[in-house]
Amino acid sequence: MTVRAGDGLGTGFIVREDGWVVTNFHVVRGGGAIVVTLADGREFPAAEIVAASRSRDLVVLRIEAHKLPVIPLGDSTAVRPGDTVLAIGHPLGLEDTVSDGLISAVRHVHADFDVLQISAPIAPGSSGGPIFNAQGQVIGVVTAFLKSGQNLNFGVPSKYVADLMEHPEPISMQLFEAALNAIEREGTASVERHVPHHPDALLKGCTLPAKLLIAKSLSEAIELGAPLYNDGKVAACYHIYDGAAADLGRRLPATCQGPRRALAEGQQRAAKLSDPSSQAWAMRDAFDGLLELLTRGAR
């Protein structure tokens, strides 16, 4: 099924026969009336928001329909790298496109949040679509893709969908739209930066190849994450930044302790924050602090 909000287009799937539909938070964030189009062509406006999580990029909405076919949720905690997956979505408006791939990794963003990295091709319009395991159960929800990331695609594990369903907090569409407007005002507010100023000694023990690796990795992460943030996919941006920091920390040689420590401190600071926008900026501050140090050292 398709989910439209204003000019935005996404995908969704039915989790209860009485009209509960799951999609991404960023799909419905665009403003305007939310309209769900079923596979048989019937259209329904969203009647209410059953539950939502901005930080996990998920929303469960309800339409006034009954006896709908339900897609079962699987156990996303049982997912392992190498498992086969299928993703269904509407890339670029091409309805019900099926793509297959593998679970590339299960990324532990922080103690309360994981994401699934998948190799199944994803394109705009597929956000909010189901990711199936080999048993035909939904183990994830498509949330983001990276245009220049060599087929790097991400999904939110289904365990977070189950959590929303078990703890519904229904609100009217009017209240939800008011909350979205507040988020947009928050997004246009100036951001207070906390970019650390590192001493030159932080690079002690870092070889030239290690310094080049830091500069390349952080620059690429910003290049990939910043457009996601600007598109309103702030949680996805944070996932990219946190994953890049973790990967870089593992790849740096043991002698390059300063940057590894600075990245870990940035991750710890971000993990303590509850808002994904603040988390993304906390990681960006950590990145910019290291990039400024490298630039200073190159003068």
Short mmCIF file of C-alpha atoms in Angstrom, two decimals:
data_model
loop_
_atom_site.label_atom_id
_atom_site.label_comp_id
_atom_site.label_asym_id
_atom_site.label_seq_id
_atom_site.Cartn_x
_atom_site.Cartn_y
_atom_site.Cartn_z
CA MET A 1 0.00 0.00 0.00
CA THR A 2 1.05 3.62 -0.47
CA VAL A 3 1.04 6.33 2.16
CA ARG A 4 0.92 9.97 1.08
CA ALA A 5 1.26 13.09 3.19
CA GLY A 6 1.29 16.32 1.22
CA ASP A 7 3.83 15.87 -1.57
CA GLY A 8 5.51 12.97 0.22
CA LEU A 9 5.17 9.36 -0.91
CA GLY A 10 5.97 6.27 1.12
CA THR A 11 4.96 2.69 1.73
CA GLY A 12 3.08 1.04 4.58
CA PHE A 13 1.67 -2.30 5.67
CA ILE A 14 -1.31 -3.53 7.71
CA VAL A 15 -0.68 -5.00 11.15
CA ARG A 16 -4.30 -5.28 12.37
CA GLU A 17 -7.40 -6.14 10.38
CA ASP A 18 -9.29 -3.21 11.90
CA GLY A 19 -7.13 -0.68 10.07
CA TRP A 20 -3.78 -0.31 11.86
CA VAL A 21 -1.08 0.68 9.38
CA VAL A 22 2.67 1.00 9.97
CA THR A 23 4.98 3.38 8.12
CA ASN A 24 7.91 5.71 8.84
CA PHE A 25 7.53 8.84 10.90
CA HIS A 26 9.35 10.84 8.26
CA VAL A 27 6.81 9.71 5.61
CA VAL A 28 3.94 11.45 7.43
CA ARG A 29 6.04 14.36 8.66
CA GLY A 30 5.70 16.25 5.38
CA GLY A 31 2.43 17.84 6.41
CA GLY A 32 -0.99 17.81 4.82
CA ALA A 33 -3.63 15.11 4.95
CA ILE A 34 -2.37 11.54 5.32
CA VAL A 35 -3.98 9.25 2.76
CA VAL A 36 -3.54 5.47 2.60
CA THR A 37 -4.18 3.67 -0.72
CA LEU A 38 -4.75 -0.06 -0.46
CA ALA A 39 -3.72 -2.62 -3.08
CA ASP A 40 -7.31 -2.77 -4.38
CA GLY A 41 -7.28 0.97 -5.09
CA ARG A 42 -9.41 2.09 -2.15
CA GLU A 43 -8.27 5.28 -0.45
CA PHE A 44 -8.68 6.13 3.22
CA PRO A 45 -7.66 9.23 5.15
CA ALA A 46 -5.87 8.56 8.42
CA ALA A 47 -8.48 8.65 11.21
CA GLU A 48 -5.99 8.92 14.08
CA ILE A 49 -2.43 8.21 15.13
CA VAL A 50 -2.35 5.08 17.28
CA ALA A 51 1.29 5.42 18.37
CA ALA A 52 4.43 7.12 17.14
CA SER A 53 8.15 7.24 17.82
CA ARG A 54 10.12 10.01 16.20
CA SER A 55 13.45 8.68 17.50
CA ARG A 56 12.79 5.26 15.93
CA ASP A 57 11.19 6.72 12.79
CA LEU A 58 7.97 4.75 13.22
CA VAL A 59 4.27 5.55 13.29
CA VAL A 60 1.16 3.39 13.59
CA LEU A 61 -1.93 5.06 12.17
CA ARG A 62 -5.53 3.90 11.86
CA ILE A 63 -7.87 4.04 8.90
CA GLU A 64 -11.61 3.42 8.95
CA ALA A 65 -11.50 -0.04 7.36
CA HIS A 66 -12.14 -3.56 8.61
CA LYS A 67 -11.35 -7.18 7.76
CA LEU A 68 -8.12 -6.19 6.09
CA PRO A 69 -5.36 -8.72 5.27
CA VAL A 70 -2.66 -8.58 7.94
CA ILE A 71 1.08 -9.10 7.53
CA PRO A 72 2.50 -10.99 10.55
CA LEU A 73 5.41 -9.62 12.51
CA GLY A 74 8.46 -11.84 12.98
CA ASP A 75 11.08 -11.97 15.71
CA SER A 76 13.68 -9.38 14.74
CA THR A 77 15.85 -10.39 17.71
CA ALA A 78 16.54 -13.67 15.89
CA VAL A 79 17.92 -11.91 12.80
CA ARG A 80 21.57 -12.60 11.98
CA PRO A 81 23.97 -11.28 9.31
CA GLY A 82 23.65 -13.40 6.17
CA ASP A 83 19.91 -14.02 6.55
CA THR A 84 17.91 -13.64 3.34
CA VAL A 85 15.42 -10.77 3.22
CA LEU A 86 12.83 -9.33 0.82
CA ALA A 87 11.73 -5.70 0.75
CA ILE A 88 8.51 -4.45 -0.85
CA GLY A 89 7.93 -0.79 -1.64
CA HIS A 90 7.05 1.80 -4.24
CA PRO A 91 10.43 3.15 -5.43
CA LEU A 92 9.91 6.30 -7.46
CA GLY A 93 6.19 5.49 -7.48
CA LEU A 94 6.61 2.04 -9.10
CA GLU A 95 4.10 0.13 -7.01
CA ASP A 96 4.76 -3.18 -5.28
CA THR A 97 8.39 -3.50 -6.32
CA VAL A 98 10.10 -6.50 -4.71
CA SER A 99 13.85 -6.57 -4.06
CA ASP A 100 15.91 -9.22 -2.33
CA GLY A 101 19.15 -9.21 -0.43
CA LEU A 102 20.79 -10.14 2.84
CA ILE A 103 21.09 -8.82 6.35
CA SER A 104 24.50 -7.19 6.14
CA ALA A 105 24.71 -6.31 9.83
CA VAL A 106 22.70 -5.55 12.94
CA ARG A 107 23.95 -2.16 14.09
CA HIS A 108 23.72 -1.37 17.80
CA VAL A 109 23.23 2.39 17.75
CA HIS A 110 22.93 2.58 21.52
CA ALA A 111 21.51 0.56 24.41
CA ASP A 112 17.90 1.27 23.41
CA PHE A 113 18.12 1.15 19.64
CA ASP A 114 19.33 -1.17 16.88
CA VAL A 115 19.03 -0.90 13.11
CA LEU A 116 19.22 -3.53 10.40
CA GLN A 117 21.66 -2.94 7.56
CA ILE A 118 20.42 -4.73 4.43
CA SER A 119 21.72 -5.21 0.89
CA ALA A 120 18.26 -5.28 -0.75
CA PRO A 121 18.06 -2.27 -3.13
CA ILE A 122 15.95 0.63 -1.85
CA ALA A 123 14.85 3.87 -3.53
CA PRO A 124 12.69 6.92 -2.67
CA GLY A 125 9.09 5.86 -2.13
CA SER A 126 10.01 2.62 -0.35
CA SER A 127 10.31 4.21 3.10
CA GLY A 128 7.95 2.53 5.54
CA GLY A 129 7.79 -0.68 3.55
CA PRO A 130 8.09 -4.13 5.13
CA ILE A 131 11.29 -6.18 5.20
CA PHE A 132 10.44 -9.90 5.18
CA ASN A 133 12.40 -12.90 6.39
CA ALA A 134 12.39 -16.25 4.58
CA GLN A 135 9.20 -17.25 6.43
CA GLY A 136 7.23 -14.29 5.08
CA GLN A 137 7.22 -12.43 8.39
CA VAL A 138 8.06 -8.76 8.79
CA ILE A 139 11.34 -8.38 10.67
CA GLY A 140 11.97 -4.73 9.78
CA VAL A 141 10.68 -1.50 8.31
CA VAL A 142 12.63 0.27 5.55
CA THR A 143 13.83 3.61 6.90
CA ALA A 144 16.76 4.97 4.88
CA PHE A 145 19.09 4.43 1.96
CA LEU A 146 22.35 6.08 0.90
CA LYS A 147 22.59 7.14 -2.73
CA SER A 148 26.38 7.07 -2.78
CA GLY A 149 26.90 4.39 -0.16
CA GLN A 150 27.35 1.30 -2.35
CA ASN A 151 23.91 -0.14 -1.64
CA LEU A 152 23.81 0.71 2.06
CA ASN A 153 20.21 0.47 3.23
CA PHE A 154 18.68 0.42 6.68
CA GLY A 155 15.58 -0.83 8.43
CA VAL A 156 14.05 -0.47 11.88
CA PRO A 157 13.61 -3.88 13.60
CA SER A 158 10.04 -5.11 13.96
CA LYS A 159 10.42 -5.44 17.73
CA TYR A 160 9.91 -1.67 17.94
CA VAL A 161 6.70 -1.96 15.91
CA ALA A 162 5.47 -4.59 18.36
CA ASP A 163 6.32 -2.28 21.25
CA LEU A 164 4.23 0.54 19.76
CA MET A 165 1.32 -1.83 19.19
CA GLU A 166 1.49 -3.06 22.77
CA HIS A 167 1.53 0.48 24.15
CA PRO A 168 -0.85 2.54 21.99
CA GLU A 169 -1.27 6.23 22.78
CA PRO A 170 -4.00 7.35 20.33
CA ILE A 171 -4.15 11.03 19.41
CA SER A 172 -6.32 12.90 16.94
CA MET A 173 -5.00 14.00 13.57
CA GLN A 174 -5.44 17.63 14.64
CA LEU A 175 -3.18 17.12 17.66
CA PHE A 176 -0.64 15.21 15.59
CA GLU A 177 -0.49 18.00 13.00
CA ALA A 178 0.05 20.52 15.79
CA ALA A 179 2.91 18.39 17.10
CA LEU A 180 4.43 18.22 13.61
CA ASN A 181 4.27 22.00 13.34
CA ALA A 182 6.10 22.26 16.65
CA ILE A 183 8.79 19.90 15.36
CA GLU A 184 9.20 22.01 12.24
CA ARG A 185 9.60 25.15 14.35
CA GLU A 186 12.16 23.30 16.43
CA GLY A 187 14.01 22.31 13.26
CA THR A 188 14.28 25.91 12.08
CA ALA A 189 15.63 27.12 15.42
CA SER A 190 19.33 27.85 15.69
CA VAL A 191 21.41 24.93 16.90
CA GLU A 192 23.76 25.43 19.82
CA ARG A 193 27.03 23.78 18.82
CA HIS A 194 29.51 22.17 21.18
CA VAL A 195 32.44 21.47 18.87
CA PRO A 196 35.41 20.35 20.99
CA HIS A 197 38.76 22.07 20.50
CA HIS A 198 41.34 19.30 20.71
CA PRO A 199 45.04 19.86 21.45
CA ASP A 200 47.54 18.83 18.80
CA ALA A 201 48.73 16.07 21.15
CA LEU A 202 45.47 14.19 20.49
CA LEU A 203 47.00 12.97 17.23
CA LYS A 204 50.05 11.51 18.94
CA GLY A 205 50.69 8.02 17.60
CA CYS A 206 48.51 8.54 14.51
CA THR A 207 50.32 7.84 11.26
CA LEU A 208 49.61 9.75 8.05
CA PRO A 209 47.45 6.90 6.67
CA ALA A 210 45.44 6.94 9.92
CA LYS A 211 44.90 10.70 9.64
CA LEU A 212 43.79 10.32 6.04
CA LEU A 213 41.40 7.55 7.09
CA ILE A 214 39.85 9.83 9.72
CA ALA A 215 39.40 12.69 7.29
CA LYS A 216 37.95 10.47 4.56
CA SER A 217 35.60 8.52 6.85
CA LEU A 218 34.19 11.55 8.65
CA SER A 219 33.79 13.60 5.47
CA GLU A 220 31.92 10.75 3.77
CA ALA A 221 29.67 10.28 6.80
CA ILE A 222 28.74 13.98 6.78
CA GLU A 223 28.17 13.88 3.02
CA LEU A 224 25.74 10.99 3.49
CA GLY A 225 24.10 12.05 6.75
CA ALA A 226 23.55 15.76 6.19
CA PRO A 227 21.10 15.32 3.27
CA LEU A 228 19.10 12.86 5.38
CA TYR A 229 18.90 15.41 8.19
CA ASN A 230 17.84 18.15 5.79
CA ASP A 231 15.11 15.85 4.43
CA GLY A 232 13.71 15.47 7.94
CA LYS A 233 15.21 11.99 8.46
CA VAL A 234 17.05 13.07 11.59
CA ALA A 235 17.02 9.61 13.20
CA ALA A 236 18.53 8.08 10.04
CA CYS A 237 21.20 10.79 10.02
CA TYR A 238 22.11 9.91 13.60
CA HIS A 239 22.28 6.21 12.70
CA ILE A 240 24.75 7.00 9.91
CA TYR A 241 26.93 9.20 12.11
CA ASP A 242 26.97 6.74 15.00
CA GLY A 243 27.72 3.81 12.72
CA ALA A 244 30.52 5.71 10.99
CA ALA A 245 32.09 6.56 14.35
CA ALA A 246 31.91 2.93 15.48
CA ASP A 247 33.39 1.63 12.22
CA LEU A 248 36.18 4.21 12.24
CA GLY A 249 37.01 3.42 15.86
CA ARG A 250 37.48 -0.23 14.95
CA ARG A 251 39.59 0.53 11.88
CA LEU A 252 42.04 2.94 13.49
CA PRO A 253 45.33 1.41 14.68
CA ALA A 254 45.82 0.90 18.41
CA THR A 255 48.49 3.61 18.43
CA CYS A 256 45.93 6.24 17.34
CA GLN A 257 44.19 6.42 20.71
CA GLY A 258 43.24 10.12 20.83
CA PRO A 259 40.76 10.17 17.92
CA ARG A 260 39.29 6.83 19.00
CA ARG A 261 38.67 8.28 22.45
CA ALA A 262 37.18 11.49 21.02
CA LEU A 263 34.76 9.51 18.85
CA ALA A 264 33.73 7.29 21.77
CA GLU A 265 33.08 10.37 23.92
CA GLY A 266 30.90 11.82 21.15
CA GLN A 267 28.93 8.58 20.96
CA GLN A 268 28.46 8.50 24.73
CA ARG A 269 27.25 12.10 24.80
CA ALA A 270 24.81 11.45 21.96
CA ALA A 271 23.48 8.26 23.54
CA LYS A 272 22.49 10.19 26.67
CA LEU A 273 20.24 12.50 24.66
CA SER A 274 16.63 11.57 23.93
CA ASP A 275 16.01 13.67 20.82
CA PRO A 276 17.44 12.31 17.53
CA SER A 277 18.14 15.81 16.25
CA SER A 278 20.29 16.56 19.30
CA GLN A 279 21.95 13.17 18.94
CA ALA A 280 22.83 13.87 15.31
CA TRP A 281 24.32 17.25 16.22
CA ALA A 282 26.28 15.74 19.10
CA MET A 283 27.93 13.35 16.65
CA ARG A 284 28.46 16.13 14.12
CA ASP A 285 30.19 18.19 16.82
CA ALA A 286 32.53 15.27 17.51
CA PHE A 287 33.27 14.91 13.79
CA ASP A 288 33.88 18.62 13.25
CA GLY A 289 36.21 18.77 16.24
CA LEU A 290 38.44 16.10 14.75
CA LEU A 291 38.26 17.57 11.26
CA GLU A 292 39.24 20.99 12.63
CA LEU A 293 42.21 19.39 14.39
CA LEU A 294 43.33 17.68 11.19
CA THR A 295 42.97 20.91 9.23
CA ARG A 296 44.94 22.80 11.85
CA GLY A 297 47.68 20.20 11.75
CA ALA A 298 47.94 20.43 7.96
CA ARG A 299 48.68 24.14 7.95
#
